[in-house]
mmCIF file of C-alpha atoms in Angstrom:
data_model
loop_
_atom_site.group_PDB
_atom_site.id
_atom_site.type_symbol
_atom_site.label_atom_id
_atom_site.label_comp_id
_atom_site.label_asym_id
_atom_site.label_seq_id
_atom_site.Cartn_x
_atom_site.Cartn_y
_atom_site.Cartn_z
ATOM 1 C CA UNK A 245 3.339 -0.253 22.842
ATOM 2 C CA UNK A 246 3.711 -4.051 22.724
ATOM 3 C CA UNK A 247 2.104 -5.819 19.784
ATOM 4 C CA UNK A 248 1.738 -9.578 19.470
ATOM 5 C CA UNK A 249 2.833 -11.146 16.187
ATOM 6 C CA UNK A 250 1.348 -14.503 15.240
ATOM 7 C CA UNK A 251 2.186 -15.786 11.764
ATOM 8 C CA UNK A 252 1.760 -19.124 10.056
ATOM 9 C CA UNK A 253 2.625 -20.109 6.478
ATOM 10 C CA UNK A 254 3.881 -22.982 4.365
ATOM 11 C CA UNK A 255 7.326 -22.283 2.908
ATOM 12 C CA UNK A 256 7.102 -22.527 -0.911
ATOM 13 C CA UNK A 257 8.956 -25.381 -2.595
ATOM 14 C CA UNK A 258 10.993 -22.951 -4.695
ATOM 15 C CA UNK A 259 12.743 -21.760 -1.529
ATOM 16 C CA UNK A 260 14.668 -25.050 -1.454
ATOM 17 C CA UNK A 261 18.225 -24.636 -0.156
ATOM 18 C CA UNK A 262 17.804 -21.158 1.311
ATOM 19 C CA UNK A 263 18.738 -20.161 4.836
ATOM 20 C CA UNK A 264 15.765 -20.108 7.182
ATOM 21 C CA UNK A 265 16.094 -16.379 7.905
ATOM 22 C CA UNK A 266 16.282 -15.578 4.184
ATOM 23 C CA UNK A 267 13.258 -17.695 3.361
ATOM 24 C CA UNK A 268 11.177 -16.179 6.158
ATOM 25 C CA UNK A 269 12.208 -12.615 5.280
ATOM 26 C CA UNK A 270 10.934 -13.276 1.779
ATOM 27 C CA UNK A 271 7.766 -14.976 3.012
ATOM 28 C CA UNK A 272 6.901 -12.356 5.656
ATOM 29 C CA UNK A 273 8.145 -9.317 3.775
ATOM 30 C CA UNK A 274 6.495 -6.823 6.118
ATOM 31 C CA UNK A 275 9.247 -7.646 8.616
ATOM 32 C CA UNK A 276 12.972 -7.075 8.190
ATOM 33 C CA UNK A 277 15.425 -9.944 7.929
ATOM 34 C CA UNK A 278 17.224 -8.718 11.049
ATOM 35 C CA UNK A 279 13.988 -8.816 13.041
ATOM 36 C CA UNK A 280 13.180 -12.323 11.794
ATOM 37 C CA UNK A 281 16.716 -13.452 12.582
ATOM 38 C CA UNK A 282 16.297 -12.181 16.143
ATOM 39 C CA UNK A 283 12.995 -14.047 16.473
ATOM 40 C CA UNK A 284 14.755 -17.248 15.397
ATOM 41 C CA UNK A 285 17.540 -16.684 17.918
ATOM 42 C CA UNK A 286 14.927 -16.007 20.614
ATOM 43 C CA UNK A 287 13.190 -19.348 19.902
ATOM 44 C CA UNK A 288 10.061 -17.617 18.594
ATOM 45 C CA UNK A 289 10.033 -19.686 15.390
ATOM 46 C CA UNK A 290 8.795 -23.245 14.926
ATOM 47 C CA UNK A 291 9.285 -25.338 11.819
ATOM 48 C CA UNK A 292 6.950 -28.332 11.539
ATOM 49 C CA UNK A 293 6.077 -27.884 15.200
ATOM 50 C CA UNK A 294 9.669 -27.799 16.495
ATOM 51 C CA UNK A 295 11.526 -24.728 17.712
ATOM 52 C CA UNK A 296 14.419 -23.770 15.449
ATOM 53 C CA UNK A 297 16.890 -21.182 16.743
ATOM 54 C CA UNK A 298 19.599 -21.341 14.076
ATOM 55 C CA UNK A 299 19.058 -18.727 11.305
ATOM 56 C CA UNK A 300 21.427 -20.423 8.846
ATOM 57 C CA UNK A 301 19.532 -23.736 8.845
ATOM 58 C CA UNK A 302 18.707 -24.712 5.273
ATOM 59 C CA UNK A 303 15.094 -25.376 4.368
ATOM 60 C CA UNK A 304 13.671 -27.857 1.870
ATOM 61 C CA UNK A 305 10.390 -26.127 1.020
ATOM 62 C CA UNK A 306 6.971 -27.312 2.097
ATOM 63 C CA UNK A 307 7.646 -26.875 5.836
ATOM 64 C CA UNK A 308 4.964 -25.345 8.041
ATOM 65 C CA UNK A 309 6.445 -22.366 9.875
ATOM 66 C CA UNK A 310 4.861 -20.497 12.775
ATOM 67 C CA UNK A 311 6.075 -17.363 14.531
ATOM 68 C CA UNK A 312 4.872 -16.209 17.924
ATOM 69 C CA UNK A 313 6.632 -13.043 19.004
ATOM 70 C CA UNK A 314 6.161 -9.563 20.403
ATOM 71 C CA UNK A 315 7.157 -6.203 18.977
ATOM 72 C CA UNK A 316 7.732 -3.083 21.031
ATOM 73 C CA UNK A 317 6.560 -0.397 18.657
ATOM 74 C CA UNK A 318 8.068 3.094 18.931
ATOM 75 C CA UNK A 319 4.734 4.791 18.424
ATOM 76 C CA UNK A 320 2.788 7.514 20.139
ATOM 77 C CA UNK A 321 -0.775 6.913 21.254
ATOM 78 C CA UNK A 322 -1.246 10.613 21.834
ATOM 79 C CA UNK A 323 -4.527 12.069 20.671
ATOM 80 C CA UNK A 324 -3.846 15.051 18.399
ATOM 81 C CA UNK A 325 -6.239 17.501 16.799
ATOM 82 C CA UNK A 326 -5.407 16.626 13.212
ATOM 83 C CA UNK A 327 -8.143 17.506 10.684
ATOM 84 C CA UNK A 328 -9.753 14.409 9.194
ATOM 85 C CA UNK A 329 -11.777 14.670 6.000
ATOM 86 C CA UNK A 330 -14.524 12.191 6.928
ATOM 87 C CA UNK A 331 -16.868 11.624 4.002
ATOM 88 C CA UNK A 332 -18.992 8.920 5.658
ATOM 89 C CA UNK A 333 -19.542 7.711 9.206
ATOM 90 C CA UNK A 334 -21.880 5.412 11.100
ATOM 91 C CA UNK A 335 -21.657 3.638 14.449
ATOM 92 C CA UNK A 336 -19.285 0.979 13.092
ATOM 93 C CA UNK A 337 -17.035 2.482 10.433
ATOM 94 C CA UNK A 338 -15.957 5.644 8.695
ATOM 95 C CA UNK A 339 -14.460 6.544 5.326
ATOM 96 C CA UNK A 340 -11.793 9.234 5.235
ATOM 97 C CA UNK A 341 -10.290 11.108 2.302
ATOM 98 C CA UNK A 342 -6.541 11.261 3.003
ATOM 99 C CA UNK A 343 -4.500 14.240 1.799
ATOM 100 C CA UNK A 344 -0.932 14.133 0.567
ATOM 101 C CA UNK A 345 1.983 14.236 3.014
ATOM 102 C CA UNK A 346 0.148 12.563 5.887
ATOM 103 C CA UNK A 347 1.182 9.180 7.311
ATOM 104 C CA UNK A 348 -1.506 6.683 8.295
ATOM 105 C CA UNK A 349 0.007 5.580 11.624
ATOM 106 C CA UNK A 350 3.113 6.223 13.744
ATOM 107 C CA UNK A 351 6.379 4.457 13.101
ATOM 108 C CA UNK A 352 10.077 5.115 12.874
ATOM 109 C CA UNK A 353 10.540 8.645 11.577
ATOM 110 C CA UNK A 354 6.880 9.541 12.160
ATOM 111 C CA UNK A 355 6.098 9.033 15.825
ATOM 112 C CA UNK A 356 3.081 11.357 15.827
ATOM 113 C CA UNK A 357 1.078 13.770 13.640
ATOM 114 C CA UNK A 358 -0.529 10.837 11.840
ATOM 115 C CA UNK A 359 -4.072 9.844 10.944
ATOM 116 C CA UNK A 360 -4.000 7.419 13.890
ATOM 117 C CA UNK A 361 -3.318 10.305 16.286
ATOM 118 C CA UNK A 362 -6.168 12.249 14.703
ATOM 119 C CA UNK A 363 -8.551 9.308 15.059
ATOM 120 C CA UNK A 364 -7.773 9.049 18.780
ATOM 121 C CA UNK A 365 -8.664 12.734 19.194
ATOM 122 C CA UNK A 366 -11.858 12.545 17.136
ATOM 123 C CA UNK A 367 -13.134 9.248 18.581
ATOM 124 C CA UNK A 368 -11.282 8.307 21.819
ATOM 125 C CA UNK A 369 -12.946 4.860 22.103
ATOM 126 C CA UNK A 370 -11.071 3.777 18.978
ATOM 127 C CA UNK A 371 -8.031 3.189 21.190
ATOM 128 C CA UNK A 372 -9.625 -0.219 21.886
ATOM 129 C CA UNK A 373 -9.341 -1.206 18.214
ATOM 130 C CA UNK A 374 -5.964 -2.423 16.841
ATOM 131 C CA UNK A 375 -4.171 0.332 14.890
ATOM 132 C CA UNK A 376 -7.016 2.670 15.916
ATOM 133 C CA UNK A 377 -9.290 0.993 13.393
ATOM 134 C CA UNK A 378 -7.116 1.442 10.297
ATOM 135 C CA UNK A 379 -8.119 -1.355 7.917
ATOM 136 C CA UNK A 380 -5.714 -0.743 5.034
ATOM 137 C CA UNK A 381 -2.873 1.680 4.399
ATOM 138 C CA UNK A 382 -2.202 4.380 1.879
ATOM 139 C CA UNK A 383 1.371 5.546 1.395
ATOM 140 C CA UNK A 384 2.299 8.928 2.852
ATOM 141 C CA UNK A 385 2.028 10.721 -0.491
ATOM 142 C CA UNK A 386 -0.840 8.722 -1.971
ATOM 143 C CA UNK A 387 -4.147 10.548 -1.600
ATOM 144 C CA UNK A 388 -7.704 9.291 -1.393
ATOM 145 C CA UNK A 389 -10.118 6.942 0.339
ATOM 146 C CA UNK A 390 -9.359 4.709 3.319
ATOM 147 C CA UNK A 391 -11.630 2.610 5.548
ATOM 148 C CA UNK A 392 -11.571 2.970 9.335
ATOM 149 C CA UNK A 393 -13.343 0.471 11.635
ATOM 150 C CA UNK A 394 -14.754 1.634 14.954
ATOM 151 C CA UNK A 395 -14.905 -1.808 16.614
ATOM 152 C CA UNK A 396 -12.521 -4.801 16.609
ATOM 153 C CA UNK A 397 -15.139 -7.138 15.124
ATOM 154 C CA UNK A 398 -15.917 -4.795 12.221
ATOM 155 C CA UNK A 399 -12.190 -4.342 11.583
ATOM 156 C CA UNK A 400 -11.701 -8.122 11.459
ATOM 157 C CA UNK A 401 -14.594 -8.508 9.028
ATOM 158 C CA UNK A 402 -13.343 -5.732 6.757
ATOM 159 C CA UNK A 403 -9.801 -7.126 6.679
ATOM 160 C CA UNK A 404 -11.269 -10.517 5.783
ATOM 161 C CA UNK A 405 -13.328 -8.919 3.001
ATOM 162 C CA UNK A 406 -10.172 -7.394 1.542
ATOM 163 C CA UNK A 407 -8.336 -10.729 1.714
ATOM 164 C CA UNK A 408 -11.293 -12.466 0.063
ATOM 165 C CA UNK A 409 -11.271 -9.723 -2.617
ATOM 166 C CA UNK A 410 -14.749 -8.532 -1.676
ATOM 167 C CA UNK A 411 -13.673 -4.893 -1.401
ATOM 168 C CA UNK A 412 -13.156 -3.172 -4.740
ATOM 169 C CA UNK A 413 -10.445 -0.510 -4.555
ATOM 170 C CA UNK A 414 -9.862 1.661 -7.591
ATOM 171 C CA UNK A 415 -7.143 4.257 -8.083
ATOM 172 C CA UNK A 416 -6.351 6.901 -10.665
ATOM 173 C CA UNK A 417 -2.771 7.449 -11.740
ATOM 174 C CA UNK A 418 -0.706 9.360 -14.266
ATOM 175 C CA UNK A 419 2.164 7.299 -15.636
ATOM 176 C CA UNK A 420 5.138 7.972 -17.873
ATOM 177 C CA UNK A 421 4.781 6.863 -21.495
ATOM 178 C CA UNK A 422 1.869 6.714 -23.916
ATOM 179 C CA UNK A 423 0.267 3.301 -23.432
ATOM 180 C CA UNK A 424 -1.552 1.465 -26.209
ATOM 181 C CA UNK A 425 -4.153 -0.431 -24.182
ATOM 182 C CA UNK A 426 -5.200 -1.561 -20.735
ATOM 183 C CA UNK A 427 -4.281 -4.914 -19.253
ATOM 184 C CA UNK A 428 -3.467 -6.968 -16.178
ATOM 185 C CA UNK A 429 -0.165 -7.316 -14.357
ATOM 186 C CA UNK A 430 0.253 -10.659 -12.588
ATOM 187 C CA UNK A 431 3.690 -10.520 -10.984
ATOM 188 C CA UNK A 432 4.591 -11.615 -7.445
ATOM 189 C CA UNK A 433 6.096 -9.011 -5.122
ATOM 190 C CA UNK A 434 8.547 -9.341 -2.234
ATOM 191 C CA UNK A 435 10.730 -7.011 -0.217
ATOM 192 C CA UNK A 436 14.024 -6.105 -1.879
ATOM 193 C CA UNK A 437 16.816 -8.180 -0.343
ATOM 194 C CA UNK A 438 19.230 -5.238 -0.053
ATOM 195 C CA UNK A 439 17.042 -2.109 -0.068
ATOM 196 C CA UNK A 440 14.635 -3.001 2.720
ATOM 197 C CA UNK A 441 12.339 -0.008 2.159
ATOM 198 C CA UNK A 442 11.818 -1.121 -1.449
ATOM 199 C CA UNK A 443 9.520 -3.783 -2.849
ATOM 200 C CA UNK A 444 10.339 -5.651 -6.037
ATOM 201 C CA UNK A 445 8.865 -8.119 -8.508
ATOM 202 C CA UNK A 446 10.160 -11.540 -7.525
ATOM 203 C CA UNK A 447 8.896 -15.031 -8.404
ATOM 204 C CA UNK A 448 9.426 -16.032 -4.758
ATOM 205 C CA UNK A 449 7.160 -13.245 -3.517
ATOM 206 C CA UNK A 450 3.444 -13.125 -2.791
ATOM 207 C CA UNK A 451 0.898 -13.270 -5.588
ATOM 208 C CA UNK A 452 0.098 -9.738 -6.771
ATOM 209 C CA UNK A 453 -2.462 -8.776 -9.427
ATOM 210 C CA UNK A 454 -3.220 -5.306 -10.769
ATOM 211 C CA UNK A 455 -5.739 -4.404 -13.498
ATOM 212 C CA UNK A 456 -5.500 -1.131 -15.409
ATOM 213 C CA UNK A 457 -7.341 0.641 -18.188
ATOM 214 C CA UNK A 458 -6.755 3.878 -20.045
ATOM 215 C CA UNK A 459 -8.817 6.941 -19.191
ATOM 216 C CA UNK A 460 -6.842 9.338 -21.400
ATOM 217 C CA UNK A 461 -3.715 8.896 -23.487
ATOM 218 C CA UNK A 462 -1.351 11.813 -24.034
ATOM 219 C CA UNK A 463 1.683 12.167 -26.239
ATOM 220 C CA UNK A 464 4.176 11.131 -23.566
ATOM 221 C CA UNK A 465 1.958 10.176 -20.608
ATOM 222 C CA UNK A 466 -1.148 8.130 -19.802
ATOM 223 C CA UNK A 467 -3.966 8.720 -17.336
ATOM 224 C CA UNK A 468 -5.115 5.368 -15.902
ATOM 225 C CA UNK A 469 -7.822 3.811 -13.782
ATOM 226 C CA UNK A 470 -6.334 0.967 -11.743
ATOM 227 C CA UNK A 471 -8.081 -1.783 -9.785
ATOM 228 C CA UNK A 472 -6.318 -3.830 -7.131
ATOM 229 C CA UNK A 473 -7.083 -7.530 -6.957
ATOM 230 C CA UNK A 474 -4.503 -8.017 -4.210
ATOM 231 C CA UNK A 475 -3.056 -5.443 -1.829
ATOM 232 C CA UNK A 476 0.692 -5.760 -1.398
ATOM 233 C CA UNK A 477 2.899 -2.962 -0.120
ATOM 234 C CA UNK A 478 3.576 -0.436 -2.939
ATOM 235 C CA UNK A 479 1.840 -2.824 -5.360
ATOM 236 C CA UNK A 480 0.645 -0.326 -7.968
ATOM 237 C CA UNK A 481 3.905 1.603 -7.888
ATOM 238 C CA UNK A 482 6.028 -1.548 -8.281
ATOM 239 C CA UNK A 483 3.837 -3.057 -10.999
ATOM 240 C CA UNK A 484 3.697 0.094 -13.139
ATOM 241 C CA UNK A 485 7.472 0.458 -12.894
ATOM 242 C CA UNK A 486 7.824 -3.230 -13.790
ATOM 243 C CA UNK A 487 6.046 -2.690 -17.126
ATOM 244 C CA UNK A 488 8.182 0.416 -17.777
ATOM 245 C CA UNK A 489 5.410 2.924 -17.148
ATOM 246 C CA UNK A 490 6.301 4.259 -13.679
ATOM 247 C CA UNK A 491 3.997 6.685 -11.926
ATOM 248 C CA UNK A 492 4.867 10.338 -12.428
ATOM 249 C CA UNK A 493 6.786 11.756 -9.466
ATOM 250 C CA UNK A 494 7.342 8.419 -7.730
ATOM 251 C CA UNK A 495 10.482 8.927 -5.592
ATOM 252 C CA UNK A 496 11.195 5.195 -5.205
ATOM 253 C CA UNK A 497 10.139 3.532 -8.436
ATOM 254 C CA UNK A 498 9.729 6.407 -10.885
ATOM 255 C CA UNK A 499 11.824 7.293 -13.849
ATOM 256 C CA UNK A 500 12.951 10.697 -15.036
ATOM 257 C CA UNK A 501 10.009 12.671 -16.450
ATOM 258 C CA UNK A 502 9.780 12.854 -20.199
ATOM 259 C CA UNK A 503 9.905 16.475 -21.236
ATOM 260 C CA UNK A 504 7.706 16.879 -24.320
ATOM 261 C CA UNK A 505 9.090 18.915 -27.190
ATOM 262 C CA UNK A 506 7.765 22.450 -27.553
ATOM 263 C CA UNK A 507 6.330 22.528 -24.027
ATOM 264 C CA UNK A 508 6.577 25.937 -22.374
ATOM 265 C CA UNK A 509 9.353 26.490 -19.852
ATOM 266 C CA UNK A 510 6.848 27.193 -17.067
ATOM 267 C CA UNK A 511 5.026 23.892 -17.663
ATOM 268 C CA UNK A 512 8.294 21.979 -17.927
ATOM 269 C CA UNK A 513 9.221 23.380 -14.521
ATOM 270 C CA UNK A 514 5.863 22.260 -13.078
ATOM 271 C CA UNK A 515 6.353 18.794 -14.545
ATOM 272 C CA UNK A 516 9.847 18.500 -13.086
ATOM 273 C CA UNK A 517 8.665 19.736 -9.692
ATOM 274 C CA UNK A 518 5.816 17.244 -9.292
ATOM 275 C CA UNK A 519 7.426 15.584 -6.294
ATOM 276 C CA UNK A 520 5.045 12.839 -5.174
ATOM 277 C CA UNK A 521 3.572 9.799 -6.865
ATOM 278 C CA UNK A 522 0.577 10.860 -8.995
ATOM 279 C CA UNK A 523 -1.637 8.205 -7.413
ATOM 280 C CA UNK A 524 -5.097 8.692 -5.896
ATOM 281 C CA UNK A 525 -7.430 6.150 -4.256
ATOM 282 C CA UNK A 526 -10.613 7.280 -5.962
ATOM 283 C CA UNK A 527 -13.263 4.587 -5.421
ATOM 284 C CA UNK A 528 -14.411 2.015 -2.859
ATOM 285 C CA UNK A 529 -17.148 -0.597 -3.280
ATOM 286 C CA UNK A 530 -18.087 -3.095 -0.565
ATOM 287 C CA UNK A 531 -21.033 -4.449 1.373
ATOM 288 C CA UNK A 532 -21.393 -3.147 4.898
ATOM 289 C CA UNK A 533 -20.030 -5.855 7.238
ATOM 290 C CA UNK A 534 -23.000 -5.570 9.616
ATOM 291 C CA UNK A 535 -26.129 -5.299 7.455
ATOM 292 C CA UNK A 536 -24.687 -6.205 4.036
ATOM 293 C CA UNK A 537 -25.901 -2.994 2.383
ATOM 294 C CA UNK A 538 -23.895 -2.117 -0.760
ATOM 295 C CA UNK A 539 -21.621 0.864 -0.115
ATOM 296 C CA UNK A 540 -20.000 3.015 -2.799
ATOM 297 C CA UNK A 541 -17.670 5.973 -2.290
ATOM 298 C CA UNK A 542 -15.850 8.284 -4.684
ATOM 299 C CA UNK A 543 -13.167 10.926 -4.261
ATOM 300 C CA UNK A 544 -12.283 13.522 -6.887
ATOM 301 C CA UNK A 545 -8.692 14.000 -7.979
ATOM 302 C CA UNK A 546 -6.676 16.401 -5.807
ATOM 303 C CA UNK A 547 -5.722 19.741 -7.319
ATOM 304 C CA UNK A 548 -2.080 18.867 -8.020
ATOM 305 C CA UNK A 549 -3.089 15.938 -10.239
ATOM 306 C CA UNK A 550 -5.764 18.049 -11.960
ATOM 307 C CA UNK A 551 -3.112 20.679 -12.680
ATOM 308 C CA UNK A 552 -0.796 18.026 -14.093
ATOM 309 C CA UNK A 553 -3.532 16.713 -16.404
ATOM 310 C CA UNK A 554 -4.261 20.260 -17.512
ATOM 311 C CA UNK A 555 -0.621 20.778 -18.474
ATOM 312 C CA UNK A 556 -0.621 17.573 -20.522
ATOM 313 C CA UNK A 557 -3.933 18.418 -22.243
ATOM 314 C CA UNK A 558 -2.751 21.894 -23.206
ATOM 315 C CA UNK A 559 0.482 20.539 -24.614
ATOM 316 C CA UNK A 560 -1.301 17.907 -26.729
ATOM 317 C CA UNK A 561 -3.623 20.562 -28.168
ATOM 318 C CA UNK A 562 -0.616 22.615 -29.223
ATOM 319 C CA UNK A 563 1.102 19.763 -31.086
#
């Protein structure tokens, strides 16, 4: 499948002196530096309206950069009978409740058996909508609510609503450490320069804001409600790790679980074996893009997170 890529941004002043490919990899962090370098070499990049095909060119900051390129995506458009937990549907959109261990759309390493493949089976006309109507992503092992658009115009409107911060997305998470209070994390995020599958807090990244408040505090853990103001890749996971309260079970950004004293061996084993980020997209609020009716959706915690909370509650009672 060939996908057109059209990007336009102003390079921040603080990128002064960097190579063009480095600056653009930081600016467009959804794309690898090697891909951006190839676009430069292929004359797909313009700086202040002029084609630049030398990746090592130094930039001053403040330049207007545009990219017009194409990507051949190694994805399958095969319709597959994958069960979808649809909690709401009308003629223009649907809300699904995503389980753990299911990827949103095909990519390297997951060329099929994704939600996208399931959407094509359930509603074949959605092939005419980019990404089969997927409006925003949840990580493979993050559970909960996601919005699917059934027409290109509705998808465009919903994406715009998210960018304008008119879609409220709330999550529930269990993090390591007993927190004192809620707060806000305002820390820019970019792709890690060496570990390209990682994101990291970086002053040269894109503005990223996460609000959190305490639902329940335990002796060594905290159960949080989290609201996204922006929606960067891995944002909640990166931000919670940044403030030294990583999400339990997070394989990329998590820390070693704290093993409370006097906890039973069976519960310690369960705690150690919790092998996915304890993060659930629990709530969505937005106005319907067609008729502006307020919409509100909720999803209960999955059983594995309920079991984890139960373990922590029992331990605290026994202290």
